[in-house]
């Protein structure tokens, strides 16, 4: 998979639910996500590592979740290379 797959499951009013499939992907070194909405994300399969701008690192395994407040700059340091990583994200 050359790029992550983003699939919108539902989008209504101010809420978007999406499935993300990663396969060893990470955020480019010079890029930070800075979103206009809060995000709840749970890892359904695989592993991932998030890095926040304040240098906080969060290691996620299946079933782990995190709430990312809007405008909290963050990036994905890496995802599983052995198996696809499946995320469920709710933007609200």
PDB file of N, CA and C in Angstrom:
ATOM      1  N   UNK A   1       0.847  -1.178   0.000  1.00  0.00           N
ATOM      2  CA  UNK A   1       0.000   0.000   0.000  1.00  0.00           C
ATOM      3  C   UNK A   1       0.893   1.243   0.000  1.00  0.00           C
ATOM      4  N   UNK A   2       0.918   1.987  -1.078  1.00  0.00           N
ATOM      5  CA  UNK A   2       1.802   3.151  -1.121  1.00  0.00           C
ATOM      6  C   UNK A   2       1.362   4.293  -0.198  1.00  0.00           C
ATOM      7  N   UNK A   3       0.053   4.433   0.029  1.00  0.00           N
ATOM      8  CA  UNK A   3      -0.461   5.495   0.893  1.00  0.00           C
ATOM      9  C   UNK A   3      -1.497   4.928   1.846  1.00  0.00           C
ATOM     10  N   UNK A   4      -1.683   5.625   2.971  1.00  0.00           N
ATOM     11  CA  UNK A   4      -2.740   5.229   3.892  1.00  0.00           C
ATOM     12  C   UNK A   4      -4.090   5.345   3.193  1.00  0.00           C
ATOM     13  N   UNK A   5      -5.022   4.501   3.613  1.00  0.00           N
ATOM     14  CA  UNK A   5      -6.375   4.521   3.066  1.00  0.00           C
ATOM     15  C   UNK A   5      -7.302   5.158   4.093  1.00  0.00           C
ATOM     16  N   UNK A   6      -8.007   6.203   3.695  1.00  0.00           N
ATOM     17  CA  UNK A   6      -8.979   6.887   4.548  1.00  0.00           C
ATOM     18  C   UNK A   6     -10.361   6.625   3.971  1.00  0.00           C
ATOM     19  N   UNK A   7     -11.236   6.020   4.778  1.00  0.00           N
ATOM     20  CA  UNK A   7     -12.593   5.698   4.335  1.00  0.00           C
ATOM     21  C   UNK A   7     -13.594   6.360   5.279  1.00  0.00           C
ATOM     22  N   UNK A   8     -14.373   7.294   4.762  1.00  0.00           N
ATOM     23  CA  UNK A   8     -15.395   7.940   5.588  1.00  0.00           C
ATOM     24  C   UNK A   8     -16.569   6.983   5.728  1.00  0.00           C
ATOM     25  N   UNK A   9     -16.869   6.616   6.966  1.00  0.00           N
ATOM     26  CA  UNK A   9     -17.974   5.706   7.258  1.00  0.00           C
ATOM     27  C   UNK A   9     -19.275   6.490   7.361  1.00  0.00           C
ATOM     28  N   UNK A  10     -19.201   7.639   8.033  1.00  0.00           N
ATOM     29  CA  UNK A  10     -20.391   8.476   8.202  1.00  0.00           C
ATOM     30  C   UNK A  10     -19.940   9.912   8.447  1.00  0.00           C
ATOM     31  N   UNK A  11     -20.721  10.837   7.920  1.00  0.00           N
ATOM     32  CA  UNK A  11     -20.437  12.251   8.141  1.00  0.00           C
ATOM     33  C   UNK A  11     -21.763  12.988   8.185  1.00  0.00           C
ATOM     34  N   UNK A  12     -22.028  13.614   9.332  1.00  0.00           N
ATOM     35  CA  UNK A  12     -23.296  14.317   9.499  1.00  0.00           C
ATOM     36  C   UNK A  12     -23.098  15.439  10.503  1.00  0.00           C
ATOM     37  N   UNK A  13     -23.729  16.564  10.207  1.00  0.00           N
ATOM     38  CA  UNK A  13     -23.606  17.743  11.056  1.00  0.00           C
ATOM     39  C   UNK A  13     -22.123  18.038  11.276  1.00  0.00           C
ATOM     40  N   UNK A  14     -21.667  17.971  12.506  1.00  0.00           N
ATOM     41  CA  UNK A  14     -20.286  18.328  12.818  1.00  0.00           C
ATOM     42  C   UNK A  14     -19.453  17.105  13.204  1.00  0.00           C
ATOM     43  N   UNK A  15     -19.898  15.907  12.820  1.00  0.00           N
ATOM     44  CA  UNK A  15     -19.222  14.669  13.222  1.00  0.00           C
ATOM     45  C   UNK A  15     -18.832  13.868  11.983  1.00  0.00           C
ATOM     46  N   UNK A  16     -17.592  13.402  11.982  1.00  0.00           N
ATOM     47  CA  UNK A  16     -17.126  12.530  10.899  1.00  0.00           C
ATOM     48  C   UNK A  16     -16.502  11.289  11.525  1.00  0.00           C
ATOM     49  N   UNK A  17     -16.921  10.124  11.046  1.00  0.00           N
ATOM     50  CA  UNK A  17     -16.364   8.848  11.493  1.00  0.00           C
ATOM     51  C   UNK A  17     -15.635   8.239  10.306  1.00  0.00           C
ATOM     52  N   UNK A  18     -14.374   7.865  10.523  1.00  0.00           N
ATOM     53  CA  UNK A  18     -13.618   7.291   9.419  1.00  0.00           C
ATOM     54  C   UNK A  18     -12.764   6.118   9.880  1.00  0.00           C
ATOM     55  N   UNK A  19     -12.526   5.233   8.926  1.00  0.00           N
ATOM     56  CA  UNK A  19     -11.608   4.115   9.134  1.00  0.00           C
ATOM     57  C   UNK A  19     -10.332   4.454   8.376  1.00  0.00           C
ATOM     58  N   UNK A  20      -9.205   4.223   9.043  1.00  0.00           N
ATOM     59  CA  UNK A  20      -7.907   4.490   8.429  1.00  0.00           C
ATOM     60  C   UNK A  20      -7.128   3.183   8.435  1.00  0.00           C
ATOM     61  N   UNK A  21      -6.562   2.829   7.296  1.00  0.00           N
ATOM     62  CA  UNK A  21      -5.733   1.629   7.205  1.00  0.00           C
ATOM     63  C   UNK A  21      -4.313   2.067   6.869  1.00  0.00           C
ATOM     64  N   UNK A  22      -3.379   1.692   7.743  1.00  0.00           N
ATOM     65  CA  UNK A  22      -1.965   2.026   7.576  1.00  0.00           C
ATOM     66  C   UNK A  22      -1.181   0.738   7.416  1.00  0.00           C
ATOM     67  N   UNK A  23      -0.096   0.819   6.670  1.00  0.00           N
ATOM     68  CA  UNK A  23       0.750  -0.356   6.435  1.00  0.00           C
ATOM     69  C   UNK A  23       2.211   0.083   6.518  1.00  0.00           C
ATOM     70  N   UNK A  24       2.674   0.307   7.764  1.00  0.00           N
ATOM     71  CA  UNK A  24       4.035   0.782   7.960  1.00  0.00           C
ATOM     72  C   UNK A  24       4.200   2.269   7.693  1.00  0.00           C
ATOM     73  N   UNK A  25       3.099   2.997   7.621  1.00  0.00           N
ATOM     74  CA  UNK A  25       3.147   4.420   7.288  1.00  0.00           C
ATOM     75  C   UNK A  25       3.521   5.281   8.496  1.00  0.00           C
ATOM     76  N   UNK A  26       4.026   6.464   8.199  1.00  0.00           N
ATOM     77  CA  UNK A  26       4.307   7.472   9.220  1.00  0.00           C
ATOM     78  C   UNK A  26       4.097   8.849   8.592  1.00  0.00           C
ATOM     79  N   UNK A  27       3.988   9.852   9.447  1.00  0.00           N
ATOM     80  CA  UNK A  27       3.840  11.228   8.991  1.00  0.00           C
ATOM     81  C   UNK A  27       5.215  11.753   8.568  1.00  0.00           C
ATOM     82  N   UNK A  28       5.303  12.485   7.471  1.00  0.00           N
ATOM     83  CA  UNK A  28       6.596  13.062   7.080  1.00  0.00           C
ATOM     84  C   UNK A  28       7.212  13.886   8.222  1.00  0.00           C
ATOM     85  N   UNK A  29       8.532  13.874   8.313  1.00  0.00           N
ATOM     86  CA  UNK A  29       9.243  14.553   9.402  1.00  0.00           C
ATOM     87  C   UNK A  29       8.883  16.026   9.537  1.00  0.00           C
ATOM     88  N   UNK A  30       8.633  16.692   8.428  1.00  0.00           N
ATOM     89  CA  UNK A  30       8.397  18.138   8.457  1.00  0.00           C
ATOM     90  C   UNK A  30       6.914  18.511   8.533  1.00  0.00           C
ATOM     91  N   UNK A  31       6.049  17.558   8.886  1.00  0.00           N
ATOM     92  CA  UNK A  31       4.606  17.823   8.898  1.00  0.00           C
ATOM     93  C   UNK A  31       4.017  17.488  10.264  1.00  0.00           C
ATOM     94  N   UNK A  32       3.095  18.321  10.729  1.00  0.00           N
ATOM     95  CA  UNK A  32       2.318  18.075  11.945  1.00  0.00           C
ATOM     96  C   UNK A  32       0.836  18.185  11.594  1.00  0.00           C
ATOM     97  N   UNK A  33       0.028  17.248  12.094  1.00  0.00           N
ATOM     98  CA  UNK A  33      -1.425  17.403  11.991  1.00  0.00           C
ATOM     99  C   UNK A  33      -1.840  18.497  12.966  1.00  0.00           C
ATOM    100  N   UNK A  34      -2.718  19.391  12.523  1.00  0.00           N
ATOM    101  CA  UNK A  34      -3.247  20.478  13.344  1.00  0.00           C
ATOM    102  C   UNK A  34      -4.702  20.645  12.925  1.00  0.00           C
ATOM    103  N   UNK A  35      -5.584  19.914  13.590  1.00  0.00           N
ATOM    104  CA  UNK A  35      -6.969  19.770  13.147  1.00  0.00           C
ATOM    105  C   UNK A  35      -7.893  20.773  13.823  1.00  0.00           C
ATOM    106  N   UNK A  36      -8.960  21.128  13.127  1.00  0.00           N
ATOM    107  CA  UNK A  36      -9.938  22.090  13.631  1.00  0.00           C
ATOM    108  C   UNK A  36     -10.979  21.469  14.550  1.00  0.00           C
ATOM    109  N   UNK A  37     -10.949  20.144  14.705  1.00  0.00           N
ATOM    110  CA  UNK A  37     -11.920  19.448  15.557  1.00  0.00           C
ATOM    111  C   UNK A  37     -11.186  18.524  16.522  1.00  0.00           C
ATOM    112  N   UNK A  38     -11.843  18.209  17.635  1.00  0.00           N
ATOM    113  CA  UNK A  38     -11.330  17.172  18.523  1.00  0.00           C
ATOM    114  C   UNK A  38     -11.395  15.845  17.783  1.00  0.00           C
ATOM    115  N   UNK A  39     -10.525  14.909  18.178  1.00  0.00           N
ATOM    116  CA  UNK A  39     -10.514  13.592  17.538  1.00  0.00           C
ATOM    117  C   UNK A  39     -10.381  12.504  18.597  1.00  0.00           C
ATOM    118  N   UNK A  40     -11.282  11.538  18.537  1.00  0.00           N
ATOM    119  CA  UNK A  40     -11.172  10.305  19.316  1.00  0.00           C
ATOM    120  C   UNK A  40     -10.699   9.247  18.337  1.00  0.00           C
ATOM    121  N   UNK A  41      -9.620   8.555  18.670  1.00  0.00           N
ATOM    122  CA  UNK A  41      -9.119   7.513  17.782  1.00  0.00           C
ATOM    123  C   UNK A  41      -8.821   6.262  18.602  1.00  0.00           C
ATOM    124  N   UNK A  42      -9.271   5.116  18.090  1.00  0.00           N
ATOM    125  CA  UNK A  42      -9.024   3.832  18.735  1.00  0.00           C
ATOM    126  C   UNK A  42      -8.362   2.915  17.713  1.00  0.00           C
ATOM    127  N   UNK A  43      -7.397   2.160  18.186  1.00  0.00           N
ATOM    128  CA  UNK A  43      -6.691   1.226  17.315  1.00  0.00           C
ATOM    129  C   UNK A  43      -7.412  -0.116  17.363  1.00  0.00           C
ATOM    130  N   UNK A  44      -7.925  -0.553  16.228  1.00  0.00           N
ATOM    131  CA  UNK A  44      -8.660  -1.814  16.156  1.00  0.00           C
ATOM    132  C   UNK A  44      -7.741  -2.995  15.868  1.00  0.00           C
ATOM    133  N   UNK A  45      -6.634  -2.729  15.177  1.00  0.00           N
ATOM    134  CA  UNK A  45      -5.700  -3.797  14.807  1.00  0.00           C
ATOM    135  C   UNK A  45      -4.319  -3.187  14.604  1.00  0.00           C
ATOM    136  N   UNK A  46      -3.291  -3.917  14.993  1.00  0.00           N
ATOM    137  CA  UNK A  46      -1.919  -3.466  14.763  1.00  0.00           C
ATOM    138  C   UNK A  46      -1.374  -2.632  15.905  1.00  0.00           C
ATOM    139  N   UNK A  47      -0.339  -1.869  15.599  1.00  0.00           N
ATOM    140  CA  UNK A  47       0.340  -1.010  16.572  1.00  0.00           C
ATOM    141  C   UNK A  47       0.691   0.309  15.905  1.00  0.00           C
ATOM    142  N   UNK A  48       0.806   1.348  16.725  1.00  0.00           N
ATOM    143  CA  UNK A  48       1.178   2.662  16.208  1.00  0.00           C
ATOM    144  C   UNK A  48       1.835   3.472  17.311  1.00  0.00           C
ATOM    145  N   UNK A  49       2.600   4.463  16.900  1.00  0.00           N
ATOM    146  CA  UNK A  49       3.228   5.391  17.841  1.00  0.00           C
ATOM    147  C   UNK A  49       2.890   6.805  17.395  1.00  0.00           C
ATOM    148  N   UNK A  50       2.311   7.577  18.317  1.00  0.00           N
ATOM    149  CA  UNK A  50       2.007   8.987  18.067  1.00  0.00           C
ATOM    150  C   UNK A  50       3.026   9.853  18.792  1.00  0.00           C
ATOM    151  N   UNK A  51       3.336  10.998  18.218  1.00  0.00           N
ATOM    152  CA  UNK A  51       4.201  11.984  18.862  1.00  0.00           C
ATOM    153  C   UNK A  51       3.472  13.313  18.850  1.00  0.00           C
ATOM    154  N   UNK A  52       3.424  13.947  20.024  1.00  0.00           N
ATOM    155  CA  UNK A  52       2.807  15.258  20.143  1.00  0.00           C
ATOM    156  C   UNK A  52       3.898  16.327  20.166  1.00  0.00           C
ATOM    157  N   UNK A  53       3.526  17.544  19.815  1.00  0.00           N
ATOM    158  CA  UNK A  53       4.500  18.623  19.688  1.00  0.00           C
ATOM    159  C   UNK A  53       5.258  18.877  20.992  1.00  0.00           C
ATOM    160  N   UNK A  54       4.649  18.561  22.133  1.00  0.00           N
ATOM    161  CA  UNK A  54       5.314  18.747  23.427  1.00  0.00           C
ATOM    162  C   UNK A  54       6.268  17.589  23.755  1.00  0.00           C
ATOM    163  N   UNK A  55       6.574  16.748  22.759  1.00  0.00           N
ATOM    164  CA  UNK A  55       7.473  15.584  22.865  1.00  0.00           C
ATOM    165  C   UNK A  55       6.861  14.402  23.608  1.00  0.00           C
ATOM    166  N   UNK A  56       5.555  14.464  23.922  1.00  0.00           N
ATOM    167  CA  UNK A  56       4.894  13.300  24.518  1.00  0.00           C
ATOM    168  C   UNK A  56       4.730  12.230  23.442  1.00  0.00           C
ATOM    169  N   UNK A  57       5.131  11.023  23.789  1.00  0.00           N
ATOM    170  CA  UNK A  57       5.041   9.885  22.870  1.00  0.00           C
ATOM    171  C   UNK A  57       3.984   8.930  23.421  1.00  0.00           C
ATOM    172  N   UNK A  58       3.096   8.447  22.545  1.00  0.00           N
ATOM    173  CA  UNK A  58       2.044   7.521  22.953  1.00  0.00           C
ATOM    174  C   UNK A  58       2.139   6.272  22.078  1.00  0.00           C
ATOM    175  N   UNK A  59       2.393   5.132  22.723  1.00  0.00           N
ATOM    176  CA  UNK A  59       2.431   3.845  22.034  1.00  0.00           C
ATOM    177  C   UNK A  59       1.047   3.220  22.114  1.00  0.00           C
ATOM    178  N   UNK A  60       0.483   2.845  20.974  1.00  0.00           N
ATOM    179  CA  UNK A  60      -0.861   2.280  20.918  1.00  0.00           C
ATOM    180  C   UNK A  60      -0.819   0.844  20.419  1.00  0.00           C
ATOM    181  N   UNK A  61      -1.582  -0.016  21.095  1.00  0.00           N
ATOM    182  CA  UNK A  61      -1.797  -1.396  20.666  1.00  0.00           C
ATOM    183  C   UNK A  61      -3.288  -1.594  20.484  1.00  0.00           C
ATOM    184  N   UNK A  62      -3.664  -2.752  19.982  1.00  0.00           N
ATOM    185  CA  UNK A  62      -5.082  -3.036  19.740  1.00  0.00           C
ATOM    186  C   UNK A  62      -5.918  -2.719  20.972  1.00  0.00           C
ATOM    187  N   UNK A  63      -6.979  -1.943  20.771  1.00  0.00           N
ATOM    188  CA  UNK A  63      -7.889  -1.578  21.851  1.00  0.00           C
ATOM    189  C   UNK A  63      -7.532  -0.277  22.552  1.00  0.00           C
ATOM    190  N   UNK A  64      -6.325   0.228  22.358  1.00  0.00           N
ATOM    191  CA  UNK A  64      -5.935   1.498  22.975  1.00  0.00           C
ATOM    192  C   UNK A  64      -6.566   2.661  22.216  1.00  0.00           C
ATOM    193  N   UNK A  65      -6.847   3.715  22.953  1.00  0.00           N
ATOM    194  CA  UNK A  65      -7.439   4.895  22.325  1.00  0.00           C
ATOM    195  C   UNK A  65      -6.839   6.155  22.918  1.00  0.00           C
ATOM    196  N   UNK A  66      -7.038   7.250  22.214  1.00  0.00           N
ATOM    197  CA  UNK A  66      -6.563   8.549  22.666  1.00  0.00           C
ATOM    198  C   UNK A  66      -7.539   9.613  22.162  1.00  0.00           C
ATOM    199  N   UNK A  67      -7.707  10.657  22.958  1.00  0.00           N
ATOM    200  CA  UNK A  67      -8.497  11.817  22.553  1.00  0.00           C
ATOM    201  C   UNK A  67      -7.506  12.947  22.279  1.00  0.00           C
ATOM    202  N   UNK A  68      -7.567  13.478  21.077  1.00  0.00           N
ATOM    203  CA  UNK A  68      -6.650  14.537  20.668  1.00  0.00           C
ATOM    204  C   UNK A  68      -7.455  15.831  20.541  1.00  0.00           C
ATOM    205  N   UNK A  69      -7.200  16.803  21.420  1.00  0.00           N
ATOM    206  CA  UNK A  69      -7.940  18.066  21.336  1.00  0.00           C
ATOM    207  C   UNK A  69      -7.633  18.812  20.036  1.00  0.00           C
ATOM    208  N   UNK A  70      -8.596  19.600  19.601  1.00  0.00           N
ATOM    209  CA  UNK A  70      -8.367  20.382  18.380  1.00  0.00           C
ATOM    210  C   UNK A  70      -7.130  21.259  18.551  1.00  0.00           C
ATOM    211  N   UNK A  71      -6.412  21.428  17.463  1.00  0.00           N
ATOM    212  CA  UNK A  71      -5.183  22.221  17.379  1.00  0.00           C
ATOM    213  C   UNK A  71      -4.049  21.695  18.258  1.00  0.00           C
ATOM    214  N   UNK A  72      -4.141  20.457  18.696  1.00  0.00           N
ATOM    215  CA  UNK A  72      -3.029  19.800  19.391  1.00  0.00           C
ATOM    216  C   UNK A  72      -2.170  19.137  18.306  1.00  0.00           C
ATOM    217  N   UNK A  73      -1.045  19.753  18.010  1.00  0.00           N
ATOM    218  CA  UNK A  73      -0.216  19.278  16.898  1.00  0.00           C
ATOM    219  C   UNK A  73       0.388  17.913  17.230  1.00  0.00           C
ATOM    220  N   UNK A  74       0.276  17.003  16.256  1.00  0.00           N
ATOM    221  CA  UNK A  74       0.732  15.630  16.466  1.00  0.00           C
ATOM    222  C   UNK A  74       1.097  14.991  15.134  1.00  0.00           C
ATOM    223  N   UNK A  75       1.766  13.849  15.227  1.00  0.00           N
ATOM    224  CA  UNK A  75       2.118  13.084  14.030  1.00  0.00           C
ATOM    225  C   UNK A  75       2.188  11.610  14.381  1.00  0.00           C
ATOM    226  N   UNK A  76       2.160  10.779  13.360  1.00  0.00           N
ATOM    227  CA  UNK A  76       2.315   9.333  13.516  1.00  0.00           C
ATOM    228  C   UNK A  76       3.784   9.016  13.250  1.00  0.00           C
ATOM    229  N   UNK A  77       4.476   8.514  14.292  1.00  0.00           N
ATOM    230  CA  UNK A  77       5.884   8.147  14.113  1.00  0.00           C
ATOM    231  C   UNK A  77       6.028   6.858  13.323  1.00  0.00           C
ATOM    232  N   UNK A  78       5.050   5.957  13.481  1.00  0.00           N
ATOM    233  CA  UNK A  78       5.121   4.711  12.733  1.00  0.00           C
ATOM    234  C   UNK A  78       3.939   3.813  13.043  1.00  0.00           C
ATOM    235  N   UNK A  79       3.701   2.864  12.144  1.00  0.00           N
ATOM    236  CA  UNK A  79       2.666   1.845  12.326  1.00  0.00           C
ATOM    237  C   UNK A  79       3.270   0.486  12.004  1.00  0.00           C
ATOM    238  N   UNK A  80       2.553  -0.566  12.374  1.00  0.00           N
ATOM    239  CA  UNK A  80       3.027  -1.940  12.179  1.00  0.00           C
ATOM    240  C   UNK A  80       3.464  -2.184  10.747  1.00  0.00           C
ATOM    241  N   UNK A  81       4.591  -2.863  10.605  1.00  0.00           N
ATOM    242  CA  UNK A  81       5.045  -3.280   9.277  1.00  0.00           C
ATOM    243  C   UNK A  81       4.686  -4.740   9.020  1.00  0.00           C
ATOM    244  N   UNK A  82       4.430  -5.485  10.095  1.00  0.00           N
ATOM    245  CA  UNK A  82       4.107  -6.906   9.972  1.00  0.00           C
ATOM    246  C   UNK A  82       2.657  -7.144   9.576  1.00  0.00           C
ATOM    247  N   UNK A  83       1.775  -6.243   9.997  1.00  0.00           N
ATOM    248  CA  UNK A  83       0.347  -6.371   9.715  1.00  0.00           C
ATOM    249  C   UNK A  83      -0.228  -4.976   9.501  1.00  0.00           C
ATOM    250  N   UNK A  84      -1.315  -4.889   8.813  1.00  0.00           N
ATOM    251  CA  UNK A  84      -1.950  -3.582   8.615  1.00  0.00           C
ATOM    252  C   UNK A  84      -2.480  -3.060   9.954  1.00  0.00           C
ATOM    253  N   UNK A  85      -2.397  -1.762  10.136  1.00  0.00           N
ATOM    254  CA  UNK A  85      -2.942  -1.104  11.317  1.00  0.00           C
ATOM    255  C   UNK A  85      -4.277  -0.493  10.920  1.00  0.00           C
ATOM    256  N   UNK A  86      -5.305  -0.787  11.706  1.00  0.00           N
ATOM    257  CA  UNK A  86      -6.644  -0.266  11.415  1.00  0.00           C
ATOM    258  C   UNK A  86      -7.074   0.637  12.564  1.00  0.00           C
ATOM    259  N   UNK A  87      -7.393   1.867  12.226  1.00  0.00           N
ATOM    260  CA  UNK A  87      -7.833   2.884  13.175  1.00  0.00           C
ATOM    261  C   UNK A  87      -9.313   3.182  12.942  1.00  0.00           C
ATOM    262  N   UNK A  88     -10.008   3.570  13.999  1.00  0.00           N
ATOM    263  CA  UNK A  88     -11.338   4.154  13.879  1.00  0.00           C
ATOM    264  C   UNK A  88     -11.228   5.545  14.490  1.00  0.00           C
ATOM    265  N   UNK A  89     -11.518   6.562  13.699  1.00  0.00           N
ATOM    266  CA  UNK A  89     -11.385   7.945  14.157  1.00  0.00           C
ATOM    267  C   UNK A  89     -12.737   8.639  14.109  1.00  0.00           C
ATOM    268  N   UNK A  90     -13.021   9.389  15.166  1.00  0.00           N
ATOM    269  CA  UNK A  90     -14.236  10.196  15.231  1.00  0.00           C
ATOM    270  C   UNK A  90     -13.800  11.643  15.426  1.00  0.00           C
ATOM    271  N   UNK A  91     -14.123  12.480  14.458  1.00  0.00           N
ATOM    272  CA  UNK A  91     -13.812  13.912  14.519  1.00  0.00           C
ATOM    273  C   UNK A  91     -15.099  14.634  14.913  1.00  0.00           C
ATOM    274  N   UNK A  92     -15.024  15.448  15.978  1.00  0.00           N
ATOM    275  CA  UNK A  92     -16.230  16.113  16.479  1.00  0.00           C
ATOM    276  C   UNK A  92     -15.933  17.505  16.996  1.00  0.00           C
TER     277      UNK A  92
END
